[in-house]
Amino acid sequence: MKKIYLDHNATTPIHPDVYAAMLPFLKEDFGNPSSVHWAARNPRKAVDEAREQVAHLFNCDASEIIFTSCGSEGDNLAIKGIVESKKDKGNHIITTKVEHPAVLNTCKYLAKTGFDVTFLDVDSYGMIDIEELKKAITAKTILISIMYANNETGVVFPIEEIGRLAKERNIIFNTDAVQAAGKIPIDVKKLNVDIAVISGHKLYAPKGVGAAYVKRGVRLIPLIHGGHQERNRRGGTENVAGIAALGKACEIAMQDMKEESEKLTILRDRLQKGLAEKIPYTKLNGHPEKRLPNTLNMSFEFVEGESILLNLDMKGIAASSGSACTSGSLEPSHVLVAMGITHEVSHGSVRFSMGRDNTVEDIDYVIEVLPAMVERMRSMSPLYEAKTGKAANVSFSSSDCSH
Ligand SMILES: *Cc1c(COP(=O)(O)O)cnc(C)c1O
């Protein structure tokens, strides 16, 4: 069976050159980079070199990079580290309703411990309103944390504008750039961000490594107290193999970004057009233009996204759905709900996220097999029958996982 992977926003395969860059540090170059003897030399050099490579992706200085264990750690470090160091100045945080759980749940946790959090709304395209952000700022606002690009819809936020505003008001601005990394440029100087977070495994490096850019002069309290690693900002012996991998992945991303994003845009648009033409009652979730080149989130009305995923999986196609039907309770995606999309429509959503190994043939295969699947599922839906007058051939809904 053909295997087609269209779930790169969940995780990416490891690039062969990235894999090769890790290997010495899992074998002969095992030393602790902080040691003073021969065994430390190559590992230390690798960490230094990776720091330069990652800094290059952000257009910052190597001293402004902190290596972490994942994107979630970076988000926690940025948010908890800033509010802890600024709590004398104020207790107000601004974020959005559509952040990744690493930001959303960190902010919800802080809201329970005495911080005041504003969760900004988005419009039906999943876009925030700068005027709303301006209105939300108070004298007590110490942090704005807004993602660069949304993992579910691919919507890209106006980070440069937000950065300018935050700078004017003297508020620290963190952006979760995990989905942006490698897909669109993250020039922290141009964007005026104080902190930006990335994760290795969304960028063709392995799981368990990430990095945060923290602008020189921005003081944050460490999440992990310990040794003097990362200039006292993150204790713990360095994950040398992971760090070397992340460095290599950033280098490759810088080299290939332009060409890759052009290719991915073509695949994304081909899939969107192909599905919309062949399948009635579809809807694009997200902004038609302000969107990552690789991400397509579509709703297929009258069917469950989960059922589509199972059917796609049987054909070797890996995709993802915004909603998760877990232990009998159906929770629609918080992102689609925030966009005001009805529960029925959001339940029929599927996210296709393309990556560097995907081809036109992959896309055409999905366009070939998905319409018949949706048609078959709809033929069993009384809702579809009611709406379209087409006969449903069973008397119950196949999509009843809400109780
Ligand atoms: C995946 C992801 C994260 C979390 O990264 P991990 O390395 O898996 O912890 C954070 N934010 C966004 C937008 C993501 O897509």
Coordinates of C-alpha atoms and ligand atoms in Angstrom, one line a residue:
M1 CA 0.0 0.0 0.0
K2 CA 1.1 3.5 -0.8
K3 CA 2.0 5.6 2.2
I4 CA 1.2 9.3 2.0
Y5 CA 2.1 11.5 4.9
L6 CA 0.1 14.7 5.1
D7 CA 0.4 15.4 8.8
H8 CA 3.6 17.5 9.0
N9 CA 2.0 20.0 11.4
A10 CA 1.9 17.2 13.9
T11 CA 5.5 16.1 13.4
T12 CA 7.9 15.7 10.5
P13 CA 10.2 12.9 9.4
I14 CA 13.9 13.5 10.2
H15 CA 15.8 14.8 7.2
P16 CA 18.6 12.4 6.2
D17 CA 21.3 15.1 6.6
V18 CA 19.9 16.0 10.0
Y19 CA 20.0 12.3 11.0
A20 CA 23.7 12.1 9.9
A21 CA 24.5 15.3 11.8
M22 CA 23.3 13.6 15.1
L23 CA 25.1 10.3 14.8
P24 CA 28.6 11.2 16.2
F25 CA 27.0 12.4 19.4
L26 CA 25.2 9.2 20.0
K27 CA 28.5 7.3 19.5
E28 CA 32.1 8.4 19.8
D29 CA 31.5 12.1 20.6
F30 CA 29.6 11.3 23.8
G31 CA 31.4 13.9 26.1
N32 CA 29.7 16.4 28.3
P33 CA 30.2 19.8 26.6
S34 CA 31.0 21.4 30.0
S35 CA 33.9 19.1 30.7
V36 CA 37.5 20.4 30.3
H37 CA 39.0 17.4 28.6
W38 CA 39.3 16.0 25.1
A39 CA 35.9 14.2 25.2
A40 CA 34.1 17.6 25.6
R41 CA 35.8 19.2 22.5
N42 CA 33.6 18.0 19.7
P43 CA 30.3 18.1 21.6
R44 CA 31.0 21.7 22.7
K45 CA 31.9 22.7 19.2
A46 CA 28.7 21.1 17.9
V47 CA 26.6 23.0 20.4
D48 CA 28.3 26.3 19.5
E49 CA 27.9 25.7 15.8
A50 CA 24.2 24.7 16.2
R51 CA 23.7 27.9 18.2
E52 CA 25.0 29.9 15.2
Q53 CA 22.8 28.0 12.8
V54 CA 19.7 28.5 14.9
A55 CA 20.6 32.2 15.4
H56 CA 20.8 32.5 11.6
L57 CA 17.2 31.3 11.2
F58 CA 16.1 34.1 13.7
N59 CA 18.5 36.7 12.4
C60 CA 19.8 37.2 15.9
D61 CA 23.0 36.7 17.9
A62 CA 24.0 33.2 19.0
S63 CA 24.0 34.5 22.6
E64 CA 20.3 35.1 22.3
I65 CA 19.5 31.4 21.7
I66 CA 18.4 29.1 24.6
F67 CA 18.1 25.4 23.7
T68 CA 15.1 23.6 25.3
S69 CA 13.6 20.1 25.3
C70 CA 10.6 21.0 23.1
G71 CA 8.3 23.7 21.9
S72 CA 6.1 23.4 25.0
E73 CA 9.0 24.0 27.2
G74 CA 9.9 27.1 25.2
D75 CA 6.4 28.4 25.5
N76 CA 6.3 27.7 29.3
L77 CA 9.7 29.4 29.7
A78 CA 8.7 32.5 27.7
I79 CA 5.4 33.0 29.6
K80 CA 6.2 31.8 33.1
G81 CA 9.7 33.2 32.9
I82 CA 8.5 36.7 31.9
V83 CA 5.6 37.0 34.3
E84 CA 7.7 35.8 37.2
S85 CA 10.3 38.4 36.4
K86 CA 7.8 41.2 35.8
K87 CA 5.2 40.5 38.5
D88 CA 6.1 43.7 40.3
K89 CA 5.2 45.7 37.2
G90 CA 1.8 44.1 36.6
N91 CA -0.2 41.0 36.3
H92 CA -1.9 41.2 32.9
I93 CA -1.2 38.9 30.0
I94 CA -2.7 39.1 26.5
T95 CA -3.0 36.0 24.3
T96 CA -5.5 34.6 21.9
K97 CA -8.2 31.9 22.0
V98 CA -6.5 29.9 19.2
E99 CA -3.1 29.3 20.7
H100 CA -1.5 25.9 20.9
P101 CA -2.3 24.2 24.3
A102 CA 1.3 24.9 25.3
V103 CA 0.4 28.6 25.5
L104 CA -3.3 28.3 26.2
N105 CA -3.0 26.0 29.2
T106 CA 0.0 27.8 30.6
C107 CA -2.1 31.0 30.5
K108 CA -5.1 29.3 32.0
Y109 CA -2.9 27.9 34.8
L110 CA -1.5 31.4 35.5
A111 CA -5.1 32.8 35.5
K112 CA -5.8 30.5 38.5
T113 CA -2.7 31.8 40.3
G114 CA -3.6 35.5 40.4
F115 CA -2.8 36.6 36.8
D116 CA -5.3 38.4 34.7
V117 CA -5.4 36.9 31.2
T118 CA -7.2 38.3 28.1
F119 CA -7.9 35.7 25.4
L120 CA -8.4 37.6 22.2
D121 CA -11.2 36.5 19.8
V122 CA -10.6 35.8 16.1
D123 CA -12.9 36.4 13.2
S124 CA -14.4 33.7 10.9
Y125 CA -11.1 33.5 9.0
G126 CA -9.3 32.8 12.3
M127 CA -7.6 36.3 12.2
I128 CA -7.2 38.6 15.1
D129 CA -8.1 42.2 15.1
I130 CA -5.3 44.6 16.0
E131 CA -7.8 47.2 17.3
E132 CA -9.0 44.6 19.8
L133 CA -5.5 44.0 20.9
K134 CA -4.9 47.8 21.4
K135 CA -8.1 48.0 23.5
A136 CA -7.0 45.1 25.6
I137 CA -3.7 46.7 26.7
T138 CA -3.7 48.2 30.2
A139 CA -1.1 49.8 32.4
K140 CA -0.7 46.3 34.1
T141 CA 0.0 44.4 30.8
I142 CA 3.4 42.7 31.1
L143 CA 3.2 40.2 28.3
I144 CA 1.7 39.6 24.9
S145 CA 1.9 36.0 23.7
I146 CA 0.6 35.5 20.2
M147 CA 1.5 32.7 17.8
Y148 CA 3.1 33.4 14.4
A149 CA 1.1 30.7 12.6
N150 CA -1.7 28.5 13.7
N151 CA -1.1 24.8 13.7
E152 CA -4.7 23.8 12.8
T153 CA -5.6 26.3 10.1
G154 CA -2.2 27.7 9.1
V155 CA -3.4 31.2 9.6
V156 CA -0.5 33.7 9.8
F157 CA -0.9 36.5 12.3
P158 CA 0.4 40.1 11.7
I159 CA 3.4 39.7 14.0
E160 CA 5.3 42.7 12.7
E161 CA 2.4 45.0 13.5
I162 CA 1.9 43.4 16.9
G163 CA 5.6 43.7 17.6
R164 CA 5.6 47.4 16.8
L165 CA 2.6 47.9 19.1
A166 CA 4.2 46.0 21.9
K167 CA 7.5 47.9 21.5
E168 CA 5.6 51.3 21.6
R169 CA 3.9 50.2 24.8
N170 CA 7.0 48.7 26.3
I171 CA 5.4 45.3 26.7
I172 CA 7.3 42.0 26.2
F173 CA 6.1 40.2 23.1
N174 CA 6.5 36.4 22.8
T175 CA 5.6 34.6 19.6
D176 CA 5.1 30.8 19.3
A177 CA 6.8 30.4 16.0
V178 CA 6.8 26.6 16.0
Q179 CA 4.7 26.3 12.9
A180 CA 6.3 29.2 11.1
A181 CA 9.9 27.8 11.4
G182 CA 11.2 26.6 8.1
K183 CA 8.0 27.7 6.3
I184 CA 8.1 31.5 6.4
P185 CA 11.0 33.8 7.5
I186 CA 11.3 34.6 11.3
D187 CA 13.5 37.7 11.2
V188 CA 13.1 38.8 14.9
K189 CA 14.6 42.2 14.2
K190 CA 12.1 42.9 11.5
L191 CA 9.2 41.5 13.5
N192 CA 10.1 43.3 16.7
V193 CA 9.7 40.3 18.9
D194 CA 11.3 39.8 22.3
I195 CA 11.0 36.1 22.4
A196 CA 10.3 33.5 19.8
V197 CA 9.9 29.7 20.3
I198 CA 10.6 26.8 17.9
S199 CA 10.5 23.0 18.1
G200 CA 12.8 20.6 16.3
H201 CA 10.3 17.9 15.3
K202 CA 8.2 20.3 13.3
L203 CA 11.2 21.2 11.3
Y204 CA 12.7 17.8 10.2
A205 CA 14.8 17.4 13.4
P206 CA 13.8 14.8 16.0
K207 CA 11.4 15.2 18.9
G208 CA 12.8 16.4 22.3
V209 CA 14.7 19.5 21.2
G210 CA 13.7 23.1 20.7
A211 CA 15.0 26.6 21.0
A212 CA 13.9 30.0 22.2
Y213 CA 15.2 33.3 21.0
V214 CA 15.3 35.7 23.9
K215 CA 16.4 39.3 23.0
R216 CA 19.4 40.5 24.8
G217 CA 18.5 42.5 27.9
V218 CA 15.1 40.6 28.3
R219 CA 15.3 39.1 31.8
L220 CA 13.4 35.9 32.5
I221 CA 13.4 33.6 35.4
P222 CA 14.5 30.1 34.4
L223 CA 12.0 27.2 34.4
I224 CA 14.8 24.7 35.2
H225 CA 17.2 25.8 37.8
G226 CA 20.4 23.9 37.8
G227 CA 23.9 24.1 36.3
H228 CA 25.3 27.0 34.4
Q229 CA 24.3 25.7 31.0
E230 CA 22.6 28.1 28.5
R231 CA 24.1 31.1 30.4
N232 CA 22.2 30.2 33.6
R233 CA 18.9 30.4 31.8
R234 CA 18.3 26.6 31.5
G235 CA 20.0 24.0 33.7
G236 CA 20.6 20.5 32.5
T237 CA 23.3 18.8 30.4
E238 CA 22.8 19.7 26.8
N239 CA 21.0 17.3 24.5
V240 CA 24.0 17.5 22.1
A241 CA 22.7 15.1 19.4
G242 CA 19.3 16.9 19.4
I243 CA 20.9 20.3 19.4
A244 CA 23.2 19.4 16.5
A245 CA 20.2 18.1 14.7
L246 CA 18.2 21.3 15.3
G247 CA 21.2 23.4 14.0
K248 CA 21.4 21.3 10.8
A249 CA 17.6 21.5 10.3
C250 CA 17.7 25.3 10.6
E251 CA 20.5 25.5 8.1
I252 CA 18.6 23.4 5.7
A253 CA 15.4 25.4 6.3
M254 CA 17.3 28.6 5.5
Q255 CA 18.7 27.2 2.3
D256 CA 15.5 25.6 1.0
M257 CA 12.7 27.8 2.4
K258 CA 11.9 29.8 -0.6
E259 CA 11.8 26.9 -3.1
E260 CA 10.0 24.6 -0.6
S261 CA 7.3 27.1 0.2
E262 CA 6.7 27.7 -3.5
K263 CA 6.3 24.0 -4.0
L264 CA 4.1 23.5 -1.0
T265 CA 1.8 26.4 -2.0
I266 CA 1.2 24.7 -5.4
L267 CA 0.4 21.4 -3.7
R268 CA -1.8 23.0 -1.1
D269 CA -3.8 24.9 -3.7
R270 CA -4.1 21.9 -6.0
L271 CA -5.5 19.9 -3.1
Q272 CA -7.9 22.6 -2.1
K273 CA -9.2 23.2 -5.6
G274 CA -9.4 19.5 -6.5
L275 CA -11.4 18.7 -3.4
A276 CA -13.7 21.7 -3.6
E277 CA -14.5 20.9 -7.3
K278 CA -15.3 17.2 -6.7
I279 CA -17.0 17.4 -3.3
P280 CA -20.1 19.6 -2.7
Y281 CA -20.6 21.2 0.7
T282 CA -17.0 21.8 1.5
K283 CA -15.6 24.9 3.3
L284 CA -12.1 26.2 3.8
N285 CA -11.3 26.8 7.4
G286 CA -8.8 29.6 7.7
H287 CA -7.7 32.7 5.8
P288 CA -7.6 32.2 2.0
E289 CA -4.3 34.1 1.7
K290 CA -2.7 34.8 5.1
R291 CA -1.9 31.1 5.6
L292 CA 1.1 28.8 5.7
P293 CA 2.1 27.4 2.4
N294 CA 1.7 23.8 3.6
T295 CA -1.6 23.8 5.5
L296 CA -5.1 23.1 4.2
N297 CA -8.0 22.7 6.7
M298 CA -11.3 21.9 5.1
S299 CA -14.7 20.9 6.4
F300 CA -16.8 18.3 4.7
E301 CA -20.4 18.9 5.9
F302 CA -22.5 16.0 7.0
V303 CA -19.6 13.7 7.8
E304 CA -17.3 13.2 10.8
G305 CA -13.7 14.3 10.3
E306 CA -12.8 11.2 12.4
S307 CA -14.5 8.9 10.0
I308 CA -12.7 10.5 7.1
L309 CA -9.4 10.0 8.8
L310 CA -10.1 6.3 9.4
N311 CA -11.0 5.9 5.8
L312 CA -8.0 7.8 4.6
D313 CA -5.8 5.7 6.8
M314 CA -7.1 2.5 5.2
K315 CA -5.8 3.9 1.9
G316 CA -2.4 4.8 3.5
I317 CA -3.1 8.5 3.8
A318 CA -2.2 10.2 7.1
A319 CA -4.0 13.4 7.9
S320 CA -5.5 14.9 11.0
S321 CA -8.7 16.4 12.3
G322 CA -9.3 19.4 14.5
S323 CA -11.7 17.5 16.6
A324 CA -10.9 14.6 18.8
C325 CA -13.6 12.0 19.6
T326 CA -12.2 10.8 22.9
S327 CA -13.8 8.4 25.4
G328 CA -17.3 9.0 24.2
S329 CA -17.2 12.8 24.4
L330 CA -16.8 14.8 21.3
E331 CA -14.8 18.0 21.7
P332 CA -14.7 20.2 18.7
S333 CA -11.5 22.1 18.0
H334 CA -11.1 25.2 20.1
V335 CA -9.6 26.9 17.1
L336 CA -12.6 26.3 14.9
V337 CA -15.0 27.1 17.7
A338 CA -13.3 30.4 18.3
M339 CA -13.8 31.1 14.5
G340 CA -17.5 30.8 15.1
I341 CA -17.8 27.7 12.9
T342 CA -20.8 25.6 13.9
H343 CA -20.2 22.3 15.7
E344 CA -21.6 20.3 12.8
V345 CA -19.2 21.9 10.3
S346 CA -16.2 21.7 12.7
H347 CA -16.8 18.0 13.3
G348 CA -16.3 17.5 9.6
S349 CA -12.9 19.2 9.5
V350 CA -9.7 17.6 8.2
R351 CA -6.3 19.1 8.3
F352 CA -3.9 18.2 5.5
S353 CA -0.3 19.5 6.2
M354 CA 2.1 18.9 3.4
G355 CA 5.9 18.6 3.6
R356 CA 9.1 18.4 1.7
D357 CA 8.7 14.8 0.5
N358 CA 5.2 15.2 -0.9
T359 CA 4.6 15.1 -4.6
V360 CA 1.8 16.1 -7.0
E361 CA 1.0 12.4 -7.3
D362 CA 0.3 12.2 -3.6
I363 CA -2.1 15.1 -3.8
D364 CA -3.8 13.7 -6.9
Y365 CA -4.3 10.3 -5.1
V366 CA -6.1 12.1 -2.3
I367 CA -8.3 14.0 -4.8
E368 CA -9.0 10.6 -6.5
V369 CA -10.0 8.6 -3.4
L370 CA -11.6 11.2 -1.0
P371 CA -14.7 12.2 -3.0
A372 CA -16.0 8.6 -3.1
M373 CA -15.4 8.2 0.6
V374 CA -17.3 11.3 1.5
E375 CA -20.1 10.4 -0.9
R376 CA -20.4 7.0 0.8
M377 CA -20.5 8.4 4.3
R378 CA -23.0 11.0 3.3
S379 CA -25.3 8.4 1.8
M380 CA -25.7 7.2 5.3
S381 CA -26.5 10.6 6.8
P382 CA -30.1 11.6 7.5
L383 CA -28.8 15.2 7.9
Y384 CA -27.5 15.1 4.3
E385 CA -30.8 13.7 3.1
A386 CA -32.7 16.4 4.8
K387 CA -30.5 19.1 3.3
T388 CA -30.2 17.8 -0.2
G389 CA -33.2 15.6 -0.7
K390 CA -30.9 12.7 -1.5
A391 CA -31.9 9.4 0.1
A392 CA -30.0 8.2 3.1
N393 CA -29.9 4.4 3.1
V394 CA -29.9 3.9 6.8
S395 CA -32.1 5.5 9.4
F396 CA -29.4 6.6 12.0
S397 CA -26.5 8.9 11.9
S398 CA -23.1 7.4 11.6
S399 CA -21.7 10.4 13.3
D400 CA -23.2 10.0 16.7
C401 CA -20.3 10.2 19.1
S402 CA -21.6 13.1 21.1
H403 CA -23.0 11.2 24.0
Ligands
LIG1 C1 3.8 21.4 18.1 C2 3.6 22.7 18.6 C3 4.0 23.1 19.9 C4 4.6 22.2 20.9 O1 5.9 21.7 20.5 P1 6.4 20.4 21.1 O2 7.8 20.3 20.7 O3 5.6 19.3 20.6 O4 6.3 20.5 22.6 C5 3.8 24.4 20.3 N1 3.2 25.3 19.4 C6 2.7 25.0 18.2 C7 2.1 26.0 17.3 C8 2.9 23.7 17.8 O5 2.5 23.4 16.5

